[in-house]
Every structure is written in C-alpha cells, then in structure tokens.
C-alpha cells in the first residue's frame, strides 16, 4: 500500500511523462516542418518512449493497489528557432525529469518504500542515458553549426534510430 504522498507524486509523474511525450511530438513536428525526417524520427521515438515511461508508473500504481488519476496535459512549446534550440530545450527538459525522479526517490527513501525505490532505480538509470543522448547531440549540432552537409549526416544517423517495444512495463 502506498502512502498518499507517494501515490500523489507518482500520479504527478505519470502526467509529466505524458507531457514529455507531447513535448517531443511537438519537436518531431518542427523537424518534419523543415524536412529533416531523421530528426523527426528521433523525436517520434522519444515521444513513444515517454509514453512507455508513463505506463510503467501507471501499471506500478495499480500493482500497489492504488488508483491512477489522469490530469490535464499542458500545452507543449511548439515554436522553435533552430535545431540547437530544440536540443537545448530537450536537454533542459531531461534535467528537469531527473530532478523530479530524484525528488520521488528521496521521498521513497524517507518512507522506506522499497518497492518504489526499486521502480525509481530503473528511472534513475534511464535518466543517465536520456540526458547523455541529448547532450551528445547538442554538442554535435554546435560543432556542425550551419553546415548543411554536417546537418544532413546527423539527420541520416538519426533516421536509423529504432523504437524497441518494452518487454514488460514494470
Ligand atoms: Fe521519461 Fe525522457 O524521461
């Protein structure tokens, strides 16, 4: 049985993961609008992974005999100036996700809620990868600056990203 504090915070995180998905779909749309299908592919997959994150917490809440309360998803940013702007925002967004996961983990440690700690350990590890993906691409884009050949090479690289369906949501 989860305490109300943890249950409410997990519900907030479900909402935030859906918002993250929406945020990345808006970024995919920007990439489509400037004809960079590789970048669009990267963000579409990112959006799907965020839905998986939301569902992982959703399923966990029910396994722990709680109830998911879905809330309104706020409108994502949809105006971007450049690819660098996109990745700066993405990187910042992932840092915000990490801080939310850490807050949840602190709470779970405080309550000695070991099952929730175990769930969050998966998210803590995932965030290392998420932040690194955005930071690495941001550095590549800064090096490429406005060189179209370099941008198209990165686009080609990102077109190869493949979505992997999680084997289990928990
Ligand atoms: Fe669900 Fe990108 O963190």
Short mmCIF file of N, CA and C and ligand atoms in Angstrom, two decimals:
data_model
loop_
_atom_site.label_atom_id
_atom_site.label_comp_id
_atom_site.label_asym_id
_atom_site.label_seq_id
_atom_site.Cartn_x
_atom_site.Cartn_y
_atom_site.Cartn_z
N UNK A 1 0.85 -1.20 0.00
CA UNK A 1 0.00 0.00 0.00
C UNK A 1 0.89 1.25 0.00
N UNK A 2 0.61 2.13 -0.91
CA UNK A 2 1.42 3.35 -1.00
C UNK A 2 0.81 4.44 -0.13
N UNK A 3 1.67 5.28 0.45
CA UNK A 3 1.14 6.42 1.21
C UNK A 3 0.53 7.40 0.21
N UNK A 4 -0.34 8.26 0.71
CA UNK A 4 -0.94 9.25 -0.19
C UNK A 4 0.10 10.16 -0.80
N UNK A 5 1.14 10.47 -0.02
CA UNK A 5 2.19 11.37 -0.53
C UNK A 5 2.86 10.74 -1.74
N UNK A 6 3.24 9.47 -1.61
CA UNK A 6 3.92 8.82 -2.75
C UNK A 6 2.95 8.60 -3.90
N UNK A 7 1.74 8.18 -3.59
CA UNK A 7 0.75 7.94 -4.64
C UNK A 7 0.49 9.22 -5.45
N UNK A 8 0.32 10.34 -4.74
CA UNK A 8 0.07 11.61 -5.45
C UNK A 8 1.26 11.99 -6.32
N UNK A 9 2.46 11.78 -5.78
CA UNK A 9 3.66 12.16 -6.54
C UNK A 9 3.85 11.25 -7.74
N UNK A 10 3.53 9.97 -7.60
CA UNK A 10 3.63 9.06 -8.75
C UNK A 10 2.60 9.46 -9.81
N UNK A 11 1.40 9.84 -9.36
CA UNK A 11 0.38 10.30 -10.32
C UNK A 11 0.86 11.56 -11.06
N UNK A 12 1.52 12.46 -10.33
CA UNK A 12 2.08 13.66 -10.97
C UNK A 12 3.10 13.26 -12.03
N UNK A 13 3.89 12.24 -11.70
CA UNK A 13 4.93 11.82 -12.63
C UNK A 13 4.34 11.17 -13.88
N UNK A 14 3.22 10.44 -13.71
CA UNK A 14 2.53 9.88 -14.88
C UNK A 14 2.15 11.04 -15.81
N UNK A 15 1.58 12.07 -15.22
CA UNK A 15 1.17 13.23 -16.01
C UNK A 15 2.38 13.87 -16.69
N UNK A 16 3.48 13.98 -15.95
CA UNK A 16 4.66 14.64 -16.51
C UNK A 16 5.27 13.83 -17.65
N UNK A 17 5.20 12.50 -17.56
CA UNK A 17 5.73 11.67 -18.64
C UNK A 17 4.85 11.82 -19.90
N UNK A 18 3.53 11.94 -19.71
CA UNK A 18 2.66 12.20 -20.87
C UNK A 18 2.98 13.57 -21.46
N UNK A 19 3.22 14.53 -20.58
CA UNK A 19 3.61 15.87 -21.07
C UNK A 19 4.94 15.80 -21.83
N UNK A 20 5.86 14.96 -21.34
CA UNK A 20 7.16 14.81 -22.02
C UNK A 20 6.93 14.25 -23.43
N UNK A 21 6.02 13.28 -23.53
CA UNK A 21 5.72 12.69 -24.83
C UNK A 21 5.18 13.76 -25.78
N UNK A 22 4.28 14.57 -25.26
CA UNK A 22 3.68 15.64 -26.06
C UNK A 22 4.74 16.66 -26.49
N UNK A 23 5.65 16.95 -25.57
CA UNK A 23 6.74 17.89 -25.83
C UNK A 23 7.60 17.40 -26.99
N UNK A 24 7.93 16.10 -26.97
CA UNK A 24 8.79 15.57 -28.03
C UNK A 24 8.04 15.40 -29.35
N UNK A 25 6.74 15.19 -29.26
CA UNK A 25 5.96 15.12 -30.50
C UNK A 25 5.93 16.51 -31.17
N UNK A 26 5.88 17.55 -30.36
CA UNK A 26 5.92 18.92 -30.90
C UNK A 26 7.28 19.16 -31.56
N UNK A 27 8.33 18.60 -30.98
CA UNK A 27 9.66 18.76 -31.57
C UNK A 27 9.76 17.95 -32.88
N UNK A 28 9.13 16.76 -32.90
CA UNK A 28 9.11 15.96 -34.13
C UNK A 28 8.41 16.76 -35.23
N UNK A 29 7.33 17.43 -34.86
CA UNK A 29 6.56 18.20 -35.83
C UNK A 29 7.42 19.33 -36.42
N UNK A 30 8.21 19.99 -35.56
CA UNK A 30 9.11 21.05 -36.05
C UNK A 30 10.10 20.45 -37.05
N UNK A 31 10.69 19.29 -36.70
CA UNK A 31 11.68 18.67 -37.59
C UNK A 31 11.03 18.28 -38.93
N UNK A 32 9.77 17.77 -38.86
CA UNK A 32 9.06 17.44 -40.12
C UNK A 32 8.89 18.71 -40.95
N UNK A 33 8.57 19.81 -40.27
CA UNK A 33 8.26 21.05 -40.99
C UNK A 33 9.47 21.61 -41.72
N UNK A 34 10.69 21.21 -41.29
CA UNK A 34 11.88 21.70 -42.01
C UNK A 34 12.53 20.55 -42.81
N UNK A 35 11.72 19.52 -43.05
CA UNK A 35 12.14 18.40 -43.92
C UNK A 35 13.35 17.62 -43.42
N UNK A 36 13.43 17.47 -42.10
CA UNK A 36 14.52 16.65 -41.56
C UNK A 36 13.90 15.39 -40.95
N UNK A 37 13.68 14.41 -41.81
CA UNK A 37 12.93 13.22 -41.35
C UNK A 37 13.70 12.38 -40.34
N UNK A 38 15.05 12.45 -40.36
CA UNK A 38 15.84 11.71 -39.37
C UNK A 38 15.64 12.30 -37.98
N UNK A 39 15.67 13.63 -37.90
CA UNK A 39 15.43 14.30 -36.61
C UNK A 39 14.00 14.01 -36.15
N UNK A 40 13.07 14.05 -37.11
CA UNK A 40 11.66 13.76 -36.76
C UNK A 40 11.54 12.34 -36.21
N UNK A 41 12.24 11.41 -36.83
CA UNK A 41 12.22 10.02 -36.37
C UNK A 41 12.75 9.92 -34.93
N UNK A 42 13.84 10.64 -34.66
CA UNK A 42 14.42 10.64 -33.31
C UNK A 42 13.37 11.09 -32.29
N UNK A 43 12.68 12.19 -32.59
CA UNK A 43 11.72 12.73 -31.62
C UNK A 43 10.43 11.91 -31.54
N UNK A 44 10.04 11.31 -32.65
CA UNK A 44 8.84 10.44 -32.59
C UNK A 44 9.10 9.25 -31.68
N UNK A 45 10.30 8.70 -31.79
CA UNK A 45 10.63 7.55 -30.93
C UNK A 45 10.75 8.01 -29.48
N UNK A 46 11.33 9.19 -29.30
CA UNK A 46 11.44 9.74 -27.95
C UNK A 46 10.04 9.89 -27.33
N UNK A 47 9.10 10.37 -28.15
CA UNK A 47 7.71 10.55 -27.67
C UNK A 47 7.10 9.21 -27.26
N UNK A 48 7.38 8.16 -28.05
CA UNK A 48 6.84 6.83 -27.71
C UNK A 48 7.45 6.32 -26.42
N UNK A 49 8.74 6.55 -26.26
CA UNK A 49 9.40 6.07 -25.03
C UNK A 49 8.84 6.76 -23.79
N UNK A 50 8.46 8.03 -23.96
CA UNK A 50 7.88 8.75 -22.81
C UNK A 50 6.52 8.15 -22.43
N UNK A 51 5.78 7.70 -23.46
CA UNK A 51 4.50 7.03 -23.16
C UNK A 51 4.77 5.74 -22.39
N UNK A 52 5.84 5.04 -22.77
CA UNK A 52 6.20 3.80 -22.04
C UNK A 52 6.54 4.12 -20.59
N UNK A 53 7.24 5.26 -20.39
CA UNK A 53 7.59 5.64 -19.01
C UNK A 53 6.32 5.90 -18.20
N UNK A 54 5.39 6.61 -18.83
CA UNK A 54 4.12 6.90 -18.13
C UNK A 54 3.42 5.60 -17.76
N UNK A 55 3.37 4.66 -18.71
CA UNK A 55 2.65 3.41 -18.47
C UNK A 55 3.35 2.51 -17.45
N UNK A 56 4.66 2.65 -17.37
CA UNK A 56 5.40 1.86 -16.38
C UNK A 56 4.96 2.28 -14.96
N UNK A 57 4.81 3.58 -14.76
CA UNK A 57 4.36 4.07 -13.44
C UNK A 57 2.87 3.77 -13.24
N UNK A 58 2.11 3.93 -14.33
CA UNK A 58 0.66 3.64 -14.30
C UNK A 58 0.43 2.20 -13.81
N UNK A 59 1.13 1.27 -14.44
CA UNK A 59 0.97 -0.15 -14.07
C UNK A 59 1.42 -0.41 -12.63
N UNK A 60 2.49 0.26 -12.25
CA UNK A 60 3.02 0.07 -10.89
C UNK A 60 1.99 0.53 -9.85
N UNK A 61 1.38 1.66 -10.11
CA UNK A 61 0.38 2.19 -9.16
C UNK A 61 -0.72 1.15 -8.91
N UNK A 62 -1.21 0.54 -10.00
CA UNK A 62 -2.27 -0.47 -9.82
C UNK A 62 -1.76 -1.72 -9.13
N UNK A 63 -0.52 -2.11 -9.44
CA UNK A 63 0.05 -3.28 -8.76
C UNK A 63 0.14 -3.07 -7.26
N UNK A 64 0.30 -1.79 -6.88
CA UNK A 64 0.39 -1.47 -5.46
C UNK A 64 -0.97 -1.07 -4.89
N UNK A 65 -2.02 -1.47 -5.59
CA UNK A 65 -3.37 -1.25 -5.11
C UNK A 65 -3.78 0.22 -5.03
N UNK A 66 -3.13 1.04 -5.84
CA UNK A 66 -3.51 2.45 -5.91
C UNK A 66 -4.39 2.70 -7.12
N UNK A 67 -4.76 3.94 -7.33
CA UNK A 67 -5.58 4.31 -8.50
C UNK A 67 -4.90 5.46 -9.22
N UNK A 68 -4.84 5.34 -10.55
CA UNK A 68 -4.26 6.42 -11.35
C UNK A 68 -5.31 7.49 -11.57
N UNK A 69 -4.94 8.72 -11.32
CA UNK A 69 -5.85 9.85 -11.59
C UNK A 69 -5.22 10.68 -12.70
N UNK A 70 -5.81 10.57 -13.87
CA UNK A 70 -5.26 11.33 -15.00
C UNK A 70 -5.66 12.79 -14.91
N UNK A 71 -4.72 13.64 -15.30
CA UNK A 71 -4.99 15.08 -15.23
C UNK A 71 -4.80 15.69 -16.61
N UNK A 72 -5.11 16.96 -16.69
CA UNK A 72 -4.93 17.69 -17.94
C UNK A 72 -3.44 17.73 -18.31
N UNK A 73 -3.17 17.56 -19.59
CA UNK A 73 -1.77 17.66 -20.04
C UNK A 73 -1.58 19.07 -20.60
N UNK A 74 -0.58 19.78 -20.07
CA UNK A 74 -0.43 21.17 -20.51
C UNK A 74 0.14 21.22 -21.94
N UNK A 75 -0.16 22.32 -22.58
CA UNK A 75 0.25 22.51 -23.98
C UNK A 75 1.77 22.60 -24.06
N UNK A 76 2.36 21.84 -24.97
CA UNK A 76 3.82 21.93 -25.06
C UNK A 76 4.27 23.14 -25.87
N UNK A 77 5.52 23.51 -25.69
CA UNK A 77 6.14 24.54 -26.53
C UNK A 77 6.10 24.05 -27.98
N UNK A 78 5.69 24.91 -28.90
CA UNK A 78 5.68 24.44 -30.29
C UNK A 78 6.40 25.36 -31.25
N UNK A 79 6.93 26.48 -30.73
CA UNK A 79 7.71 27.39 -31.60
C UNK A 79 9.18 27.22 -31.28
N UNK A 80 9.94 26.87 -32.29
CA UNK A 80 11.38 26.69 -32.10
C UNK A 80 12.14 27.51 -33.14
N UNK A 81 13.37 27.90 -32.77
CA UNK A 81 14.16 28.74 -33.68
C UNK A 81 15.14 27.96 -34.53
N UNK A 82 15.57 26.82 -34.04
CA UNK A 82 16.64 26.09 -34.72
C UNK A 82 16.75 24.70 -34.12
N UNK A 83 17.58 23.86 -34.73
CA UNK A 83 17.81 22.52 -34.18
C UNK A 83 18.51 22.63 -32.83
N UNK A 84 19.41 23.60 -32.72
CA UNK A 84 20.12 23.77 -31.44
C UNK A 84 19.12 24.15 -30.35
N UNK A 85 18.20 25.03 -30.68
CA UNK A 85 17.15 25.42 -29.73
C UNK A 85 16.36 24.18 -29.27
N UNK A 86 16.06 23.31 -30.23
CA UNK A 86 15.31 22.09 -29.94
C UNK A 86 16.06 21.22 -28.93
N UNK A 87 17.34 21.02 -29.20
CA UNK A 87 18.12 20.12 -28.33
C UNK A 87 18.49 20.77 -27.00
N UNK A 88 18.64 22.09 -27.00
CA UNK A 88 18.86 22.76 -25.70
C UNK A 88 17.63 22.57 -24.81
N UNK A 89 16.47 22.73 -25.43
CA UNK A 89 15.22 22.55 -24.66
C UNK A 89 15.05 21.11 -24.22
N UNK A 90 15.38 20.18 -25.14
CA UNK A 90 15.26 18.76 -24.82
C UNK A 90 16.19 18.37 -23.68
N UNK A 91 17.41 18.87 -23.73
CA UNK A 91 18.38 18.56 -22.68
C UNK A 91 17.91 19.13 -21.33
N UNK A 92 17.43 20.36 -21.38
CA UNK A 92 16.92 21.01 -20.16
C UNK A 92 15.71 20.23 -19.61
N UNK A 93 14.88 19.78 -20.54
CA UNK A 93 13.69 19.03 -20.12
C UNK A 93 14.11 17.74 -19.40
N UNK A 94 15.09 17.04 -19.96
CA UNK A 94 15.53 15.79 -19.33
C UNK A 94 16.16 16.04 -17.96
N UNK A 95 16.85 17.18 -17.81
CA UNK A 95 17.41 17.52 -16.49
C UNK A 95 16.28 17.75 -15.49
N UNK A 96 15.20 18.35 -15.97
CA UNK A 96 14.04 18.56 -15.10
C UNK A 96 13.41 17.22 -14.71
N UNK A 97 13.31 16.30 -15.68
CA UNK A 97 12.77 14.97 -15.38
C UNK A 97 13.63 14.31 -14.30
N UNK A 98 14.94 14.39 -14.47
CA UNK A 98 15.85 13.78 -13.49
C UNK A 98 15.59 14.35 -12.10
N UNK A 99 15.44 15.67 -12.01
CA UNK A 99 15.23 16.26 -10.68
C UNK A 99 13.90 15.78 -10.08
N UNK A 100 12.90 15.56 -10.92
CA UNK A 100 11.61 15.06 -10.40
C UNK A 100 11.75 13.61 -9.91
N UNK A 101 12.50 12.82 -10.66
CA UNK A 101 12.72 11.42 -10.25
C UNK A 101 13.51 11.38 -8.94
N UNK A 102 14.50 12.25 -8.81
CA UNK A 102 15.30 12.29 -7.57
C UNK A 102 14.41 12.69 -6.38
N UNK A 103 13.53 13.65 -6.61
CA UNK A 103 12.62 14.07 -5.51
C UNK A 103 11.76 12.89 -5.07
N UNK A 104 11.27 12.16 -6.07
CA UNK A 104 10.44 10.97 -5.76
C UNK A 104 11.27 9.93 -5.01
N UNK A 105 12.50 9.73 -5.45
CA UNK A 105 13.37 8.74 -4.80
C UNK A 105 13.66 9.16 -3.35
N UNK A 106 13.90 10.46 -3.13
CA UNK A 106 14.15 10.95 -1.76
C UNK A 106 12.95 10.62 -0.87
N UNK A 107 11.77 10.85 -1.43
CA UNK A 107 10.52 10.60 -0.70
C UNK A 107 10.39 9.10 -0.37
N UNK A 108 10.68 8.27 -1.37
CA UNK A 108 10.56 6.81 -1.17
C UNK A 108 11.58 6.33 -0.14
N UNK A 109 12.78 6.90 -0.15
CA UNK A 109 13.80 6.52 0.84
C UNK A 109 13.34 6.93 2.24
N UNK A 110 12.80 8.14 2.31
CA UNK A 110 12.33 8.65 3.60
C UNK A 110 11.27 7.71 4.20
N UNK A 111 10.38 7.21 3.33
CA UNK A 111 9.30 6.32 3.81
C UNK A 111 9.71 4.85 3.82
N UNK A 112 10.96 4.58 3.47
CA UNK A 112 11.45 3.19 3.37
C UNK A 112 10.52 2.35 2.48
N UNK A 113 10.08 2.97 1.37
CA UNK A 113 9.15 2.31 0.44
C UNK A 113 10.02 1.57 -0.61
N UNK A 114 10.45 0.38 -0.25
CA UNK A 114 11.48 -0.30 -1.05
C UNK A 114 11.04 -0.68 -2.46
N UNK A 115 9.79 -1.05 -2.64
CA UNK A 115 9.33 -1.39 -3.99
C UNK A 115 9.39 -0.15 -4.89
N UNK A 116 9.00 0.99 -4.33
CA UNK A 116 9.04 2.23 -5.12
C UNK A 116 10.49 2.63 -5.40
N UNK A 117 11.36 2.40 -4.43
CA UNK A 117 12.79 2.68 -4.64
C UNK A 117 13.29 1.84 -5.82
N UNK A 118 12.87 0.58 -5.86
CA UNK A 118 13.31 -0.31 -6.94
C UNK A 118 12.79 0.19 -8.29
N UNK A 119 11.52 0.60 -8.33
CA UNK A 119 10.96 1.17 -9.58
C UNK A 119 11.78 2.38 -10.01
N UNK A 120 12.05 3.25 -9.05
CA UNK A 120 12.72 4.51 -9.37
C UNK A 120 14.18 4.30 -9.77
N UNK A 121 14.77 3.23 -9.30
CA UNK A 121 16.15 2.91 -9.68
C UNK A 121 16.21 2.75 -11.20
N UNK A 122 15.17 2.12 -11.80
CA UNK A 122 15.12 1.97 -13.26
C UNK A 122 15.11 3.35 -13.92
N UNK A 123 14.30 4.25 -13.37
CA UNK A 123 14.20 5.60 -13.94
C UNK A 123 15.49 6.39 -13.76
N UNK A 124 16.15 6.20 -12.62
CA UNK A 124 17.41 6.92 -12.37
C UNK A 124 18.44 6.51 -13.43
N UNK A 125 18.52 5.22 -13.70
CA UNK A 125 19.47 4.73 -14.72
C UNK A 125 19.07 5.24 -16.11
N UNK A 126 17.79 5.21 -16.38
CA UNK A 126 17.28 5.66 -17.68
C UNK A 126 17.63 7.14 -17.91
N UNK A 127 17.54 7.93 -16.85
CA UNK A 127 17.82 9.37 -17.00
C UNK A 127 19.28 9.65 -17.35
N UNK A 128 20.19 8.78 -16.93
CA UNK A 128 21.60 8.98 -17.30
C UNK A 128 21.69 8.90 -18.83
N UNK A 129 21.01 7.90 -19.39
CA UNK A 129 21.02 7.71 -20.84
C UNK A 129 20.29 8.86 -21.55
N UNK A 130 19.15 9.24 -21.01
CA UNK A 130 18.34 10.30 -21.63
C UNK A 130 19.12 11.62 -21.70
N UNK A 131 19.72 12.00 -20.59
CA UNK A 131 20.48 13.26 -20.58
C UNK A 131 21.67 13.17 -21.52
N UNK A 132 22.35 12.03 -21.50
CA UNK A 132 23.53 11.87 -22.34
C UNK A 132 23.17 11.93 -23.83
N UNK A 133 22.04 11.32 -24.22
CA UNK A 133 21.62 11.37 -25.63
C UNK A 133 21.46 12.82 -26.10
N UNK A 134 20.76 13.60 -25.29
CA UNK A 134 20.52 14.99 -25.69
C UNK A 134 21.80 15.81 -25.67
N UNK A 135 22.62 15.63 -24.66
CA UNK A 135 23.84 16.41 -24.55
C UNK A 135 24.80 16.08 -25.70
N UNK A 136 24.89 14.79 -26.04
CA UNK A 136 25.79 14.37 -27.13
C UNK A 136 25.34 14.99 -28.45
N UNK A 137 24.03 14.94 -28.70
CA UNK A 137 23.53 15.50 -29.96
C UNK A 137 23.65 17.02 -29.99
N UNK A 138 23.46 17.63 -28.84
CA UNK A 138 23.61 19.09 -28.76
C UNK A 138 25.05 19.48 -29.11
N UNK A 139 26.02 18.76 -28.58
CA UNK A 139 27.43 19.07 -28.86
C UNK A 139 27.73 18.86 -30.35
N UNK A 140 27.16 17.80 -30.93
CA UNK A 140 27.37 17.56 -32.37
C UNK A 140 26.80 18.71 -33.20
N UNK A 141 25.61 19.15 -32.81
CA UNK A 141 24.97 20.23 -33.56
C UNK A 141 25.74 21.54 -33.44
N UNK A 142 26.30 21.78 -32.26
CA UNK A 142 27.07 23.01 -32.08
C UNK A 142 28.32 22.98 -32.95
N UNK A 143 28.91 21.76 -33.07
CA UNK A 143 30.10 21.63 -33.92
C UNK A 143 29.71 21.81 -35.39
N UNK A 144 28.54 21.29 -35.74
CA UNK A 144 28.10 21.35 -37.15
C UNK A 144 27.71 22.78 -37.54
N UNK A 145 27.31 23.56 -36.55
CA UNK A 145 26.80 24.93 -36.77
C UNK A 145 25.79 24.92 -37.91
N UNK A 146 26.01 25.74 -38.94
CA UNK A 146 25.02 25.78 -40.02
C UNK A 146 25.47 25.04 -41.26
N UNK A 147 26.43 24.14 -41.09
CA UNK A 147 26.94 23.41 -42.25
C UNK A 147 25.90 22.37 -42.72
N UNK A 148 25.24 22.60 -43.88
CA UNK A 148 24.16 21.70 -44.31
C UNK A 148 24.62 20.25 -44.45
N UNK A 149 25.85 20.03 -44.93
CA UNK A 149 26.32 18.65 -45.12
C UNK A 149 26.39 17.92 -43.77
N UNK A 150 26.89 18.64 -42.76
CA UNK A 150 27.01 18.03 -41.43
C UNK A 150 25.61 17.75 -40.85
N UNK A 151 24.69 18.69 -41.06
CA UNK A 151 23.32 18.51 -40.55
C UNK A 151 22.67 17.29 -41.21
N UNK A 152 22.86 17.15 -42.52
CA UNK A 152 22.26 16.01 -43.21
C UNK A 152 22.88 14.69 -42.77
N UNK A 153 24.17 14.73 -42.40
CA UNK A 153 24.80 13.50 -41.88
C UNK A 153 24.18 13.10 -40.54
N UNK A 154 23.94 14.10 -39.70
CA UNK A 154 23.31 13.80 -38.40
C UNK A 154 21.87 13.32 -38.64
N UNK A 155 21.20 13.94 -39.61
CA UNK A 155 19.82 13.53 -39.93
C UNK A 155 19.80 12.06 -40.36
N UNK A 156 20.78 11.70 -41.17
CA UNK A 156 20.89 10.31 -41.65
C UNK A 156 21.11 9.36 -40.46
N UNK A 157 21.98 9.79 -39.56
CA UNK A 157 22.27 8.96 -38.37
C UNK A 157 20.99 8.77 -37.54
N UNK A 158 20.23 9.87 -37.38
CA UNK A 158 19.03 9.79 -36.54
C UNK A 158 17.89 9.02 -37.21
N UNK A 159 17.97 8.92 -38.53
CA UNK A 159 16.91 8.15 -39.23
C UNK A 159 17.03 6.67 -38.90
N UNK A 160 18.17 6.27 -38.35
CA UNK A 160 18.39 4.84 -38.05
C UNK A 160 17.92 4.46 -36.65
N UNK A 161 17.52 5.45 -35.86
CA UNK A 161 17.06 5.11 -34.50
C UNK A 161 15.81 4.22 -34.62
N UNK A 162 15.80 3.16 -33.83
CA UNK A 162 14.68 2.21 -33.89
C UNK A 162 13.98 2.15 -32.54
N UNK A 163 12.67 2.14 -32.58
CA UNK A 163 11.89 2.01 -31.34
C UNK A 163 11.86 0.55 -30.90
N UNK A 164 12.15 0.33 -29.64
CA UNK A 164 12.06 -1.04 -29.11
C UNK A 164 10.93 -1.11 -28.10
N UNK A 165 9.98 -1.96 -28.41
CA UNK A 165 8.84 -2.16 -27.51
C UNK A 165 9.33 -2.75 -26.20
N UNK A 166 8.96 -2.18 -25.06
CA UNK A 166 9.42 -2.79 -23.81
C UNK A 166 8.82 -4.18 -23.64
N UNK A 167 9.60 -5.11 -23.11
CA UNK A 167 9.11 -6.48 -22.95
C UNK A 167 8.06 -6.53 -21.84
N UNK A 168 8.28 -5.73 -20.84
CA UNK A 168 7.30 -5.62 -19.76
C UNK A 168 7.32 -4.17 -19.32
N UNK A 169 6.18 -3.68 -18.87
CA UNK A 169 6.15 -2.26 -18.49
C UNK A 169 6.71 -2.05 -17.09
N UNK A 170 6.88 -3.13 -16.31
CA UNK A 170 7.43 -2.94 -14.96
C UNK A 170 8.72 -3.74 -14.86
FE1 LIG B 1 10.68 9.93 -19.20
FE2 LIG B 1 12.83 11.33 -21.03
O1 LIG B 1 12.22 10.86 -19.37
#
